[in-house]
Amino acid sequence: MGRPVAIIGVGQTYHGRRMDVSYPELVREAVMAVFKDTGLTPDDIDGVVSGTMPSMMEGIALTHFYFADAMQAVGKPIMKTETCGSTGVSIAQTAYYWVSSGAADLVLAVGHEKMNEGNSQATMTTVAEPFYQRYFISGAPGVFSMQSQMWTARYGIPEEKTRDAAAFISVTHHDDAFDNPYAHIKLKVSMEDVKNSRIITYPVRLLDVCPNSDGACAVIFASEKMVKKLKKKPAWVRGVGYRGEEYFFGDSDKVVWEAAIQAAQQAYDQAGIRNPRKELDVAEVYNPFTFQEMLFYECFGFCELGESPDLVLKGTFTRKGELPCDPSGGTLCTNPIGATGLIRVAEAALQVTGKAGAHQIPGAKLALAHAMGGVDQFNGIMILGSEL
Amino acid sequence: MTKEFRTVKTEIRLPYELAYGETWTRFFDGMQEKKIYGNTCPKCNRVLVPARAFCPRCFVDMDKWVEVSQEGTLIAWSYTNYKYYGMPTEPPFIGALIRLDGTDVNFLHLLGGIDLSNFEEVRKIVKNGMKLKAVWSDDRKAHIMDIKYFKPV
Ligand SMILES: [Zn+2]
């Protein structure tokens, strides 16, 4: 790793269906929030990193040009990083590497999406080429449902058990979202509601799926020198990991999913983590689908392969459990995709700096943030700690 | 929010013509002749399907072409029961990963040939590990949908 880097402030919009603001105004809302949080001004910033989903989402290409004003990037170096669902973690890593390299001391990272302005699944289907895969994936839900179905079958987990565990995850995250002022979906649901909700893409049902959200998130990354100078409570970047694999969905195993396993391992090695379930205090796992969240627990070493439904039903990953996962309500309740991975990073930063408010995990010192992208192709991890 | 703000409706429509190149052309020529072609990697010896110009892992040119089996095993599936704008396949349908006999990767296509109208009935029929067989369209256009679907054997 290069120079030490810390997050010194975060800003989020109120996520939801935000037809009350234009897209640049939405971006500015998050940028204003991070400047308020840090007391910094645009003049202090050395460079800006931005990212979204494919341009088809809102029908405007190269949105970092469109948002140059809203991000106060005029007169500064600007980069765009785009890796589909993992965009937010990729933006964070780009900003991290920029500061870590010594080429900048303060970098503003901004992720954004306005999913209600276009057609999200039609957009996501364009990630698959139109001569082979596009006919079969049915947007994001189709792919992730096939993966979840394969996972359940691989370990011979009874269908009733995975359905119960998925419903449990849905209920707890929907409850958690009430304590997150920025969350999109605030809905009281029961296990029965989830299990009996309409099938979208079997085994995934309506209440197993994230919403289409509008939202933005802004995070400021700082060098050690600036952390000391500004006297801000830092969330130190303790480890980063990122892995991709082959483009075709059928070319690699998505159950023992190497992209997820290796991304986590790279970050754990840097952070010196050997037993993540014991050592991590909280994790913000990218969970647009309940079933997929369980698969990630296994690939990240939170439990043994095939074991996650048992632990979920025991409450291991709830806010009062051994390793609380997605106390913010997670992606399941809020998914403005280009911002979502960065929201995971921001939430992890809030946790280790004790600023998460009503969904604070008491005493959290070490947190994992994650995002996944493509037709099950990429995974990115960032580990943040209260100590360097 | 007390006031509804105005919006503007807009649309982008762009025609494309994407080049297949030599390898995909040969693969889709095969589709028209009711053949599924894969090829082998000279380095890792895996049989990949659809056929590729190069091995995605070894980065070397693929060499031997093989006509692969039209039968295989169901690895994963999902029953799609929702619709979005411009969806290329009419729901309900079953997307499936199928390991064609003698190949080393999973082939993505549809599982069909059964009544898909009632999911609970579908759930009783479709089982991981079941054998499936390609069913061809009579009106083939050198296209991936020249195979209508894979049906239970
Ligand atoms: Zn090879």
Coordinates of C-alpha atoms and ligand atoms in Angstrom, one line a residue, chain B residues 41 43-46 55 57-58, ligand 1:
Chain B
C41 CA -8.1 -24.2 -26.0
K43 CA -3.3 -24.5 -23.5
C44 CA -5.9 -25.5 -20.8
N45 CA -7.7 -28.0 -23.1
R46 CA -11.1 -26.8 -22.1
C55 CA -9.4 -18.5 -24.5
R57 CA -8.2 -17.4 -19.3
C58 CA -5.1 -18.4 -21.4
Ligands
ZN1 ZN -7.3 -21.9 -22.1

